[in-house]
Amino acid sequence: MTLTVERATNVGPPAADVLLDVRDLRTYFHVMDGLVKAVDGVSFTIKRGETLGIVGESGCGKSVTSLSIMRLLDIPPGEIASGEIWLDGQDLLTLSPEEMREVRGNDVAMIFQEPMTSLNPVFTVGDQITEAVVQHTRMSKKEAWNKAIESLRLVGISNPERRVKQYPHELSGGMRQRVMIAMALSCDPKLLIADEPTTALDVTIQAQILELIRKIQDETDSALMLITHDLGVVAEMVEDVAVMYAGRIVERGTVEDVLVRPKHPYTEGLLTSIPSKGMRGSRLNVIKGTVPNPFNMPKGCNFAPRCPYRFEPCGAYDPRIEDAHPPDVACWLYTPAPGQTSAPRQSGPERQAGPMTTGAPT
Amino acid sequence: MSKFIIRRALGLIPLLFGIVIISFVLMKAAPGGPAQQFQRNPRVTQTQIDEWLKRWCLSADASPAAAVKEFAGWFGIYNCNTESIFSEKGGLNFLPSSLGGGGNGIIHGDFGYSIDAGRPVLEMITERMPATLMLTSIALILWVSIAILLGVVAAIKRYSFFDQAVTFFSYVFYSLPIFWLGLMMIFLFAVTLRILPPQGIVTPRAWPPFNTDVYWAAFGRNPIGAIIDIGRHLILPVTVLVLANVAGDSRFVRASMLDALNQDFVRTARAKGLPNRTVVMKHAFRNAMLPVVTNVALEIPFLFSGAIVTETIFSWTGMGLLFIDGVGARDYFLLMGILLITSAIIVIFNLVADVVYAVVDPRIRYD
Amino acid sequence: MAETMRPAETTELGVGPLVPPQLPLAGEEDFEIQLESLNQWQLAWRRFKRHRLALIGSVAFGLIVLIAIVAPILWPYDVTDIPGAKTYGGDAPGLAPLSRLFGTDFGGRSVLQQVLVGARISVEVGVFTMLIAASLGVAVGSIAGYFGGMIDGFLMRFVDLLLAIPFLFVILVAARFFGGGDVVTLILIFGLLSWPGLARLVRAMFLSLREMDFVQAARAVGVSDLRIAFRHILPNALGPIVVSATLIMANAIVLEAFVSFLNFGIRATDVSWGNALSNSQGYLLNGNWWWPFFPGMAIAISVISVNFMGDGLRDALDPRARE
């Protein structure tokens, strides 16, 4: 009975076609009541020009993952306890603060959730875009200003010559998010991280902004890491998806696999908790219980207390996605638990055509 | 912009009028009328008293009608000589004298006569004003700059030794009564160490009294010596004012700066790869200063209160000390004059703060 | 809860006899987390206890209040009772070994005794001024903020007016013209002039809280105006109000000392810290630093302990504050 399963340990930089390689990232927060393991051993890769969606409830660690990649966490109370973040051949966690600053905004750019508060109210839109350009390129102020106008035009803002001189409060929410995108694109980043880019916007604007991000991602060849709680957005926007729960990735795969044949009970729960037309009249399925208390994580599988399929090993042993073959799900239903010879299931239950499948990438 | 200023300025007129009424009510409510008070001063002759009483429609009559007449005369709408709202020249009395109006009342700059000194109040105030303005403006500039410096550094180096030291001293100086602090500093630096003069604006005997013609003549002969002399006298009162006010304001700046540093746009600025200095000093600082501007404007009244306290302790012959002397002598006209003028200055500073705020915060629309 | 699913005896490594746990049927169990439920005041007290400075401040102020109550009874002090005079009654009984701890003043009287007995007037002025100003401020502010419209416009213009006149100027004029040297008048003057800032604060809190969903909800189910104001809005505004009230108290203590120091306050025959400072001022240049030093320190300590208390109360009474 072996408890430690051999894990494929990568050493050195990843293959050249891999843009971002996050390996066993652990980000902790030291707070008054103890230690919160916000990200607890997360690994994933994004190839050049590809798209990855990270899905999960609020508090699952998806935003902390992105802030760890940008190294934008406040330290203390935050701490990147271990792991490697390889971007374009260099491990970001080994860079000096100055070197990291060169990466930020230049190689990786980020779009935040709150366009209303993410722009500085006392500077014009143009000032805020040119600032980044001047910082990372050799452009003069004048050239950078023109670049700002150009990127505003690129994100579909009409009359950019006038808009560039305006202050954020003079723009609508959707317009501000376009400005954020223009700002992120202004230095042609290799990786674009969008953290819930549409959550704060009106439903009608959401589609426009997503469409814009997808268009831009197509046109430039930057990779996209999209963080969202909305499975509909994932289905529309990305090729690969990783589902996070309580600081871990619990399932990953292509959008088709994960959304049509979810393996992990949590993913399944997420999918069945979305109302659809066919379900009218029946009760909406909800995932019982709440996200575990970070100071009192359940023993064994983190999801076990809420899981409808839990069985003996779930309360005792902690399933790791790395232990699965192939490593696409962290669940004892699919991987033989210690002391067991076989796993109860081989593949995920096929879902009936629900809202997600109709919205799958076309 | 000018429209905005004019609109705001017009809005202040009712406020100023309210202050005038409150001052008058205070004066009327005080026991023992001005007539009685004038008689206390042996230097003032009965003819003068009669003349003054007539000029401001002061009478022993306590009827409401008399009070209204008195107020109108004191304010300058009513002419007490012609006993009508018209002046001797026939024009409406509240108009400027050059346009046929009268010369009495505060709207004509006539604040009455000091009971104690028998001199025009306005003359006495303007004589004392420079000393107070010198003291308070130097203190204000120093205290605001020091508070901003300490507050910003404390916020950036939050929880550091420096931050905790600033917090500790803020608490101490915020709680020490400043008049007591002044006394102790006089004892330490003037009595024990004998390195600074204990009181006054200029060294008596070496220099004539400050802001007199003789003084300015002496000043012209030896400007450097005069400035050094005043400078030495300024150190203690300015230090007391600065210490007392930096305490609270550095906490305010620190809180405001911390608030700004926690804003989303600061994270955006960092995500752009800007150097830390740009993020802090441009993005956070500019936003943190917005509430500080308002706060400083709101503190202008306390500046005058502070001047009263420091001027008393350090025998600084400015308006504050004039006011204290006036309170002691129950010098109504003098007190009301000072009250009105300082209130007007405060109100004007609030307007200035409004305008400055509108300039620094693009979110405020002023067109 | 989670406990039920754990194998009965598992070691650190998770190895142990695998006892089939009793699994409840999926969906049957309710996973609500049991939170210790404490009411607002219990939570506030808990947070207050954690604020070390606030505790120190409260203990110190408690002691000062105690001194203010007992000192004038135990060691009655009479300014005319000067050593050497025929009527001199000797050192205050019970205080004798310590009576010269802070030195003696120009009349040979114990400075310590003056400091102890003087606490009464400062505490009286502080506490009662605060009570008057806080009641007025809360009343005016909540009326203006809750009803809005004309009432608000009128009340706030009046508040603006009072705030535009330099506070200390009016205090001094009023103390000189209407004071007459007794504590009650002084408290009335301070109290009646100290409330406008608090009223403005309360109004602002009401204006923002009035629009909050929980107030709208209360209104929707027909809760009366008065009940909404006192049960729903005021508790949420309590933190800033209390802090502001403690500031008023601290200010009043300093103000009394200053006004008395200028001889416009408490009559010279009463013992107050301000009077003690006033008497000593002329002698400072002779080097008698301890006359003003100890009364001044007494003022400073009272003020600092009140401020600490206010700080702790602000943190404790913030309903959004977490543990």
PDB file of N, CA, C and O in Angstrom, chain A residues 1 3 32-33 288-293 296-299 304-313 315-317 338-340, chain C residues 1-2 5-7 10-16 18-21 23-33 50 322-323:
ATOM      1  N   MET A   1       0.850  -1.192   0.000  1.00  0.00           N
ATOM      2  CA  MET A   1       0.000   0.000   0.000  1.00  0.00           C
ATOM      3  C   MET A   1       0.889   1.247   0.000  1.00  0.00           C
ATOM      4  O   MET A   1       1.484   1.608   1.001  1.00  0.00           O
ATOM      5  N   LEU A   3       1.382   5.160  -0.335  1.00  0.00           N
ATOM      6  CA  LEU A   3       0.581   6.378  -0.199  1.00  0.00           C
ATOM      7  C   LEU A   3       1.089   7.483  -1.106  1.00  0.00           C
ATOM      8  O   LEU A   3       0.337   8.325  -1.553  1.00  0.00           O
ATOM      9  N   MET A  32      -4.752  36.812  10.800  1.00  0.00           N
ATOM     10  CA  MET A  32      -4.777  36.774  12.264  1.00  0.00           C
ATOM     11  C   MET A  32      -5.128  35.396  12.821  1.00  0.00           C
ATOM     12  O   MET A  32      -4.544  34.940  13.785  1.00  0.00           O
ATOM     13  N   ASP A  33      -6.089  34.721  12.163  1.00  0.00           N
ATOM     14  CA  ASP A  33      -6.563  33.462  12.716  1.00  0.00           C
ATOM     15  C   ASP A  33      -5.756  32.264  12.245  1.00  0.00           C
ATOM     16  O   ASP A  33      -6.077  31.142  12.586  1.00  0.00           O
ATOM     17  N   LYS A 288     -25.075  21.122  -2.458  1.00  0.00           N
ATOM     18  CA  LYS A 288     -25.369  21.293  -1.034  1.00  0.00           C
ATOM     19  C   LYS A 288     -24.170  21.882  -0.297  1.00  0.00           C
ATOM     20  O   LYS A 288     -23.018  21.657  -0.686  1.00  0.00           O
ATOM     21  N   GLY A 289     -24.469  22.572   0.787  1.00  0.00           N
ATOM     22  CA  GLY A 289     -23.399  23.017   1.671  1.00  0.00           C
ATOM     23  C   GLY A 289     -22.646  24.224   1.124  1.00  0.00           C
ATOM     24  O   GLY A 289     -23.071  24.867   0.169  1.00  0.00           O
ATOM     25  N   THR A 290     -21.541  24.541   1.774  1.00  0.00           N
ATOM     26  CA  THR A 290     -20.771  25.714   1.386  1.00  0.00           C
ATOM     27  C   THR A 290     -19.313  25.327   1.205  1.00  0.00           C
ATOM     28  O   THR A 290     -18.887  24.243   1.585  1.00  0.00           O
ATOM     29  N   VAL A 291     -18.584  26.263   0.632  1.00  0.00           N
ATOM     30  CA  VAL A 291     -17.148  26.084   0.454  1.00  0.00           C
ATOM     31  C   VAL A 291     -16.531  25.822   1.828  1.00  0.00           C
ATOM     32  O   VAL A 291     -16.913  26.462   2.806  1.00  0.00           O
ATOM     33  N   PRO A 292     -15.596  24.866   1.941  1.00  0.00           N
ATOM     34  CA  PRO A 292     -15.060  24.553   3.277  1.00  0.00           C
ATOM     35  C   PRO A 292     -14.350  25.742   3.921  1.00  0.00           C
ATOM     36  O   PRO A 292     -13.808  26.604   3.237  1.00  0.00           O
ATOM     37  N   ASN A 293     -14.416  25.768   5.225  1.00  0.00           N
ATOM     38  CA  ASN A 293     -13.742  26.793   6.017  1.00  0.00           C
ATOM     39  C   ASN A 293     -12.225  26.633   5.841  1.00  0.00           C
ATOM     40  O   ASN A 293     -11.679  25.576   6.106  1.00  0.00           O
ATOM     41  N   ASN A 296     -10.313  25.090   8.555  1.00  0.00           N
ATOM     42  CA  ASN A 296     -10.720  23.768   9.020  1.00  0.00           C
ATOM     43  C   ASN A 296     -11.112  22.936   7.809  1.00  0.00           C
ATOM     44  O   ASN A 296     -12.262  22.615   7.603  1.00  0.00           O
ATOM     45  N   MET A 297     -10.087  22.637   6.995  1.00  0.00           N
ATOM     46  CA  MET A 297     -10.345  21.888   5.778  1.00  0.00           C
ATOM     47  C   MET A 297     -10.723  20.455   6.158  1.00  0.00           C
ATOM     48  O   MET A 297     -10.143  19.871   7.068  1.00  0.00           O
ATOM     49  N   PRO A 298     -11.687  19.886   5.443  1.00  0.00           N
ATOM     50  CA  PRO A 298     -12.048  18.494   5.752  1.00  0.00           C
ATOM     51  C   PRO A 298     -10.869  17.573   5.470  1.00  0.00           C
ATOM     52  O   PRO A 298     -10.042  17.843   4.614  1.00  0.00           O
ATOM     53  N   LYS A 299     -10.836  16.523   6.224  1.00  0.00           N
ATOM     54  CA  LYS A 299      -9.798  15.517   5.977  1.00  0.00           C
ATOM     55  C   LYS A 299     -10.189  14.771   4.709  1.00  0.00           C
ATOM     56  O   LYS A 299     -11.363  14.629   4.394  1.00  0.00           O
ATOM     57  N   ALA A 304     -15.583  16.258  -0.423  1.00  0.00           N
ATOM     58  CA  ALA A 304     -16.357  15.134   0.105  1.00  0.00           C
ATOM     59  C   ALA A 304     -17.600  15.538   0.899  1.00  0.00           C
ATOM     60  O   ALA A 304     -18.676  14.972   0.683  1.00  0.00           O
ATOM     61  N   PRO A 305     -17.517  16.527   1.807  1.00  0.00           N
ATOM     62  CA  PRO A 305     -18.712  16.847   2.602  1.00  0.00           C
ATOM     63  C   PRO A 305     -19.903  17.268   1.750  1.00  0.00           C
ATOM     64  O   PRO A 305     -21.040  17.149   2.195  1.00  0.00           O
ATOM     65  N   ARG A 306     -19.645  17.742   0.544  1.00  0.00           N
ATOM     66  CA  ARG A 306     -20.752  18.215  -0.283  1.00  0.00           C
ATOM     67  C   ARG A 306     -21.061  17.235  -1.412  1.00  0.00           C
ATOM     68  O   ARG A 306     -21.925  17.506  -2.236  1.00  0.00           O
ATOM     69  N   CYS A 307     -20.323  16.150  -1.473  1.00  0.00           N
ATOM     70  CA  CYS A 307     -20.373  15.302  -2.660  1.00  0.00           C
ATOM     71  C   CYS A 307     -21.480  14.250  -2.562  1.00  0.00           C
ATOM     72  O   CYS A 307     -21.571  13.531  -1.568  1.00  0.00           O
ATOM     73  N   PRO A 308     -22.331  14.153  -3.572  1.00  0.00           N
ATOM     74  CA  PRO A 308     -23.396  13.145  -3.533  1.00  0.00           C
ATOM     75  C   PRO A 308     -22.893  11.723  -3.759  1.00  0.00           C
ATOM     76  O   PRO A 308     -23.599  10.777  -3.456  1.00  0.00           O
ATOM     77  N   TYR A 309     -21.669  11.567  -4.293  1.00  0.00           N
ATOM     78  CA  TYR A 309     -21.183  10.220  -4.618  1.00  0.00           C
ATOM     79  C   TYR A 309     -20.132   9.726  -3.630  1.00  0.00           C
ATOM     80  O   TYR A 309     -19.436   8.775  -3.901  1.00  0.00           O
ATOM     81  N   ARG A 310     -19.967  10.416  -2.528  1.00  0.00           N
ATOM     82  CA  ARG A 310     -18.816  10.088  -1.696  1.00  0.00           C
ATOM     83  C   ARG A 310     -18.894   8.658  -1.173  1.00  0.00           C
ATOM     84  O   ARG A 310     -19.966   8.143  -0.888  1.00  0.00           O
ATOM     85  N   PHE A 311     -17.731   8.027  -1.072  1.00  0.00           N
ATOM     86  CA  PHE A 311     -17.650   6.678  -0.500  1.00  0.00           C
ATOM     87  C   PHE A 311     -16.419   6.609   0.391  1.00  0.00           C
ATOM     88  O   PHE A 311     -15.759   7.643   0.614  1.00  0.00           O
ATOM     89  N   GLU A 312     -16.115   5.426   0.883  1.00  0.00           N
ATOM     90  CA  GLU A 312     -15.143   5.322   1.969  1.00  0.00           C
ATOM     91  C   GLU A 312     -13.865   6.132   1.802  1.00  0.00           C
ATOM     92  O   GLU A 312     -13.501   6.890   2.691  1.00  0.00           O
ATOM     93  N   PRO A 313     -13.117   5.994   0.683  1.00  0.00           N
ATOM     94  CA  PRO A 313     -11.805   6.659   0.639  1.00  0.00           C
ATOM     95  C   PRO A 313     -11.894   8.187   0.704  1.00  0.00           C
ATOM     96  O   PRO A 313     -10.951   8.837   1.137  1.00  0.00           O
ATOM     97  N   GLY A 315     -13.322  10.278   2.615  1.00  0.00           N
ATOM     98  CA  GLY A 315     -13.124  10.917   3.902  1.00  0.00           C
ATOM     99  C   GLY A 315     -11.731  10.693   4.451  1.00  0.00           C
ATOM    100  O   GLY A 315     -11.340  11.317   5.437  1.00  0.00           O
ATOM    101  N   ALA A 316     -10.963   9.813   3.835  1.00  0.00           N
ATOM    102  CA  ALA A 316      -9.671   9.449   4.399  1.00  0.00           C
ATOM    103  C   ALA A 316      -8.502   9.969   3.579  1.00  0.00           C
ATOM    104  O   ALA A 316      -7.499  10.406   4.136  1.00  0.00           O
ATOM    105  N   TYR A 317      -8.635   9.892   2.277  1.00  0.00           N
ATOM    106  CA  TYR A 317      -7.481  10.222   1.437  1.00  0.00           C
ATOM    107  C   TYR A 317      -7.798  11.396   0.534  1.00  0.00           C
ATOM    108  O   TYR A 317      -8.915  11.564   0.078  1.00  0.00           O
ATOM    109  N   PRO A 338      -5.944   4.479  -2.503  1.00  0.00           N
ATOM    110  CA  PRO A 338      -5.025   3.580  -1.808  1.00  0.00           C
ATOM    111  C   PRO A 338      -5.815   2.448  -1.168  1.00  0.00           C
ATOM    112  O   PRO A 338      -6.850   2.684  -0.538  1.00  0.00           O
ATOM    113  N   GLY A 339      -5.348   1.228  -1.374  1.00  0.00           N
ATOM    114  CA  GLY A 339      -6.056   0.094  -0.786  1.00  0.00           C
ATOM    115  C   GLY A 339      -7.159  -0.442  -1.665  1.00  0.00           C
ATOM    116  O   GLY A 339      -7.831  -1.393  -1.304  1.00  0.00           O
ATOM    117  N   GLN A 340      -7.385   0.205  -2.784  1.00  0.00           N
ATOM    118  CA  GLN A 340      -8.420  -0.291  -3.673  1.00  0.00           C
ATOM    119  C   GLN A 340      -7.778  -0.680  -5.003  1.00  0.00           C
ATOM    120  O   GLN A 340      -6.788  -0.068  -5.417  1.00  0.00           O
TER     121      GLN A 340
ATOM    122  N   MET C   1     -21.738  16.568  10.617  1.00  0.00           N
ATOM    123  CA  MET C   1     -21.005  17.282   9.583  1.00  0.00           C
ATOM    124  C   MET C   1     -19.872  16.399   9.077  1.00  0.00           C
ATOM    125  O   MET C   1     -19.973  15.200   9.052  1.00  0.00           O
ATOM    126  N   ALA C   2     -18.793  17.029   8.707  1.00  0.00           N
ATOM    127  CA  ALA C   2     -17.703  16.285   8.081  1.00  0.00           C
ATOM    128  C   ALA C   2     -17.244  15.115   8.963  1.00  0.00           C
ATOM    129  O   ALA C   2     -16.842  14.088   8.462  1.00  0.00           O
ATOM    130  N   MET C   5     -18.174  11.404   8.338  1.00  0.00           N
ATOM    131  CA  MET C   5     -17.681  10.658   7.210  1.00  0.00           C
ATOM    132  C   MET C   5     -16.268  10.148   7.402  1.00  0.00           C
ATOM    133  O   MET C   5     -15.744   9.448   6.572  1.00  0.00           O
ATOM    134  N   ARG C   6     -15.664  10.553   8.495  1.00  0.00           N
ATOM    135  CA  ARG C   6     -14.285  10.142   8.671  1.00  0.00           C
ATOM    136  C   ARG C   6     -14.206   8.745   9.249  1.00  0.00           C
ATOM    137  O   ARG C   6     -14.941   8.413  10.178  1.00  0.00           O
ATOM    138  N   PRO C   7     -13.295   7.953   8.725  1.00  0.00           N
ATOM    139  CA  PRO C   7     -13.085   6.665   9.357  1.00  0.00           C
ATOM    140  C   PRO C   7     -12.752   6.884  10.820  1.00  0.00           C
ATOM    141  O   PRO C   7     -12.102   7.866  11.172  1.00  0.00           O
ATOM    142  N   THR C  10      -8.118   6.954  12.103  1.00  0.00           N
ATOM    143  CA  THR C  10      -7.124   7.096  11.063  1.00  0.00           C
ATOM    144  C   THR C  10      -5.915   7.764  11.669  1.00  0.00           C
ATOM    145  O   THR C  10      -6.027   8.661  12.496  1.00  0.00           O
ATOM    146  N   THR C  11      -4.758   7.313  11.260  1.00  0.00           N
ATOM    147  CA  THR C  11      -3.537   7.911  11.777  1.00  0.00           C
ATOM    148  C   THR C  11      -3.225   9.154  10.951  1.00  0.00           C
ATOM    149  O   THR C  11      -3.945   9.499  10.023  1.00  0.00           O
ATOM    150  N   GLU C  12      -2.168   9.751  11.298  1.00  0.00           N
ATOM    151  CA  GLU C  12      -1.725  10.928  10.580  1.00  0.00           C
ATOM    152  C   GLU C  12      -1.634  10.657   9.080  1.00  0.00           C
ATOM    153  O   GLU C  12      -1.969  11.488   8.266  1.00  0.00           O
ATOM    154  N   LEU C  13      -1.129   9.499   8.752  1.00  0.00           N
ATOM    155  CA  LEU C  13      -0.897   9.189   7.346  1.00  0.00           C
ATOM    156  C   LEU C  13      -2.172   8.742   6.641  1.00  0.00           C
ATOM    157  O   LEU C  13      -2.182   8.484   5.464  1.00  0.00           O
ATOM    158  N   GLY C  14      -3.191   8.619   7.395  1.00  0.00           N
ATOM    159  CA  GLY C  14      -4.428   8.186   6.770  1.00  0.00           C
ATOM    160  C   GLY C  14      -4.506   6.670   6.681  1.00  0.00           C
ATOM    161  O   GLY C  14      -5.373   6.125   6.024  1.00  0.00           O
ATOM    162  N   VAL C  15      -3.607   5.970   7.341  1.00  0.00           N
ATOM    163  CA  VAL C  15      -3.666   4.512   7.314  1.00  0.00           C
ATOM    164  C   VAL C  15      -4.417   4.051   8.548  1.00  0.00           C
ATOM    165  O   VAL C  15      -4.190   4.550   9.640  1.00  0.00           O
ATOM    166  N   GLY C  16      -5.253   3.116   8.411  1.00  0.00           N
ATOM    167  CA  GLY C  16      -5.982   2.638   9.574  1.00  0.00           C
ATOM    168  C   GLY C  16      -7.068   1.721   9.106  1.00  0.00           C
ATOM    169  O   GLY C  16      -7.282   1.549   7.902  1.00  0.00           O
ATOM    170  N   LEU C  18     -10.208   0.584   7.755  1.00  0.00           N
ATOM    171  CA  LEU C  18     -11.236   1.301   7.015  1.00  0.00           C
ATOM    172  C   LEU C  18     -12.608   0.822   7.433  1.00  0.00           C
ATOM    173  O   LEU C  18     -13.093  -0.195   6.987  1.00  0.00           O
ATOM    174  N   VAL C  19     -13.144   1.553   8.363  1.00  0.00           N
ATOM    175  CA  VAL C  19     -14.489   1.200   8.828  1.00  0.00           C
ATOM    176  C   VAL C  19     -15.484   1.864   7.893  1.00  0.00           C
ATOM    177  O   VAL C  19     -15.399   3.061   7.667  1.00  0.00           O
ATOM    178  N   PRO C  20     -16.384   1.130   7.331  1.00  0.00           N
ATOM    179  CA  PRO C  20     -17.356   1.777   6.446  1.00  0.00           C
ATOM    180  C   PRO C  20     -18.137   2.855   7.208  1.00  0.00           C
ATOM    181  O   PRO C  20     -18.803   2.527   8.198  1.00  0.00           O
ATOM    182  N   PRO C  21     -17.998   4.070   6.849  1.00  0.00           N
ATOM    183  CA  PRO C  21     -18.719   5.122   7.569  1.00  0.00           C
ATOM    184  C   PRO C  21     -20.202   5.065   7.249  1.00  0.00           C
ATOM    185  O   PRO C  21     -20.597   4.543   6.217  1.00  0.00           O
ATOM    186  N   LEU C  23     -22.956   6.536   5.809  1.00  0.00           N
ATOM    187  CA  LEU C  23     -23.162   7.662   4.910  1.00  0.00           C
ATOM    188  C   LEU C  23     -24.626   8.057   4.887  1.00  0.00           C
ATOM    189  O   LEU C  23     -25.488   7.200   4.672  1.00  0.00           O
ATOM    190  N   PRO C  24     -24.890   9.296   5.105  1.00  0.00           N
ATOM    191  CA  PRO C  24     -26.278   9.714   4.923  1.00  0.00           C
ATOM    192  C   PRO C  24     -26.582   9.750   3.429  1.00  0.00           C
ATOM    193  O   PRO C  24     -25.673   9.864   2.610  1.00  0.00           O
ATOM    194  N   LEU C  25     -27.820   9.633   3.099  1.00  0.00           N
ATOM    195  CA  LEU C  25     -28.169   9.706   1.687  1.00  0.00           C
ATOM    196  C   LEU C  25     -27.883  11.112   1.166  1.00  0.00           C
ATOM    197  O   LEU C  25     -28.101  12.103   1.865  1.00  0.00           O
ATOM    198  N   ALA C  26     -27.363  11.146  -0.008  1.00  0.00           N
ATOM    199  CA  ALA C  26     -26.987  12.437  -0.570  1.00  0.00           C
ATOM    200  C   ALA C  26     -28.177  13.386  -0.568  1.00  0.00           C
ATOM    201  O   ALA C  26     -29.288  12.996  -0.912  1.00  0.00           O
ATOM    202  N   GLY C  27     -27.925  14.574  -0.185  1.00  0.00           N
ATOM    203  CA  GLY C  27     -28.986  15.570  -0.256  1.00  0.00           C
ATOM    204  C   GLY C  27     -29.841  15.617   0.983  1.00  0.00           C
ATOM    205  O   GLY C  27     -30.657  16.508   1.134  1.00  0.00           O
ATOM    206  N   GLU C  28     -29.652  14.664   1.890  1.00  0.00           N
ATOM    207  CA  GLU C  28     -30.509  14.683   3.063  1.00  0.00           C
ATOM    208  C   GLU C  28     -29.963  15.573   4.162  1.00  0.00           C
ATOM    209  O   GLU C  28     -30.710  16.127   4.953  1.00  0.00           O
ATOM    210  N   GLU C  29     -28.654  15.625   4.191  1.00  0.00           N
ATOM    211  CA  GLU C  29     -28.065  16.324   5.319  1.00  0.00           C
ATOM    212  C   GLU C  29     -27.937  17.814   5.020  1.00  0.00           C
ATOM    213  O   GLU C  29     -27.667  18.221   3.901  1.00  0.00           O
ATOM    214  N   ASP C  30     -28.156  18.588   6.020  1.00  0.00           N
ATOM    215  CA  ASP C  30     -28.009  20.029   5.843  1.00  0.00           C
ATOM    216  C   ASP C  30     -26.628  20.431   6.332  1.00  0.00           C
ATOM    217  O   ASP C  30     -26.235  20.107   7.443  1.00  0.00           O
ATOM    218  N   PHE C  31     -25.887  21.127   5.499  1.00  0.00           N
ATOM    219  CA  PHE C  31     -24.513  21.413   5.857  1.00  0.00           C
ATOM    220  C   PHE C  31     -24.289  22.831   6.371  1.00  0.00           C
ATOM    221  O   PHE C  31     -23.223  23.387   6.225  1.00  0.00           O
ATOM    222  N   GLU C  32     -25.314  23.406   6.914  1.00  0.00           N
ATOM    223  CA  GLU C  32     -25.141  24.752   7.477  1.00  0.00           C
ATOM    224  C   GLU C  32     -24.048  24.727   8.533  1.00  0.00           C
ATOM    225  O   GLU C  32     -24.030  23.871   9.407  1.00  0.00           O
ATOM    226  N   ILE C  33     -23.156  25.687   8.438  1.00  0.00           N
ATOM    227  CA  ILE C  33     -22.110  25.762   9.451  1.00  0.00           C
ATOM    228  C   ILE C  33     -22.677  26.459  10.673  1.00  0.00           C
ATOM    229  O   ILE C  33     -23.303  27.515  10.574  1.00  0.00           O
ATOM    230  N   ARG C  50      -9.977  43.323  22.853  1.00  0.00           N
ATOM    231  CA  ARG C  50      -8.744  43.026  22.120  1.00  0.00           C
ATOM    232  C   ARG C  50      -7.907  44.266  21.883  1.00  0.00           C
ATOM    233  O   ARG C  50      -6.733  44.182  21.553  1.00  0.00           O
ATOM    234  N   ARG C 322     -14.896  42.669  11.253  1.00  0.00           N
ATOM    235  CA  ARG C 322     -14.820  41.236  11.493  1.00  0.00           C
ATOM    236  C   ARG C 322     -13.908  41.001  12.682  1.00  0.00           C
ATOM    237  O   ARG C 322     -13.216  41.891  13.155  1.00  0.00           O
ATOM    238  N   GLU C 323     -13.914  39.752  13.081  1.00  0.00           N
ATOM    239  CA  GLU C 323     -13.021  39.381  14.185  1.00  0.00           C
ATOM    240  C   GLU C 323     -11.578  39.554  13.770  1.00  0.00           C
ATOM    241  O   GLU C 323     -11.163  39.173  12.709  1.00  0.00           O
TER     242      GLU C 323
END
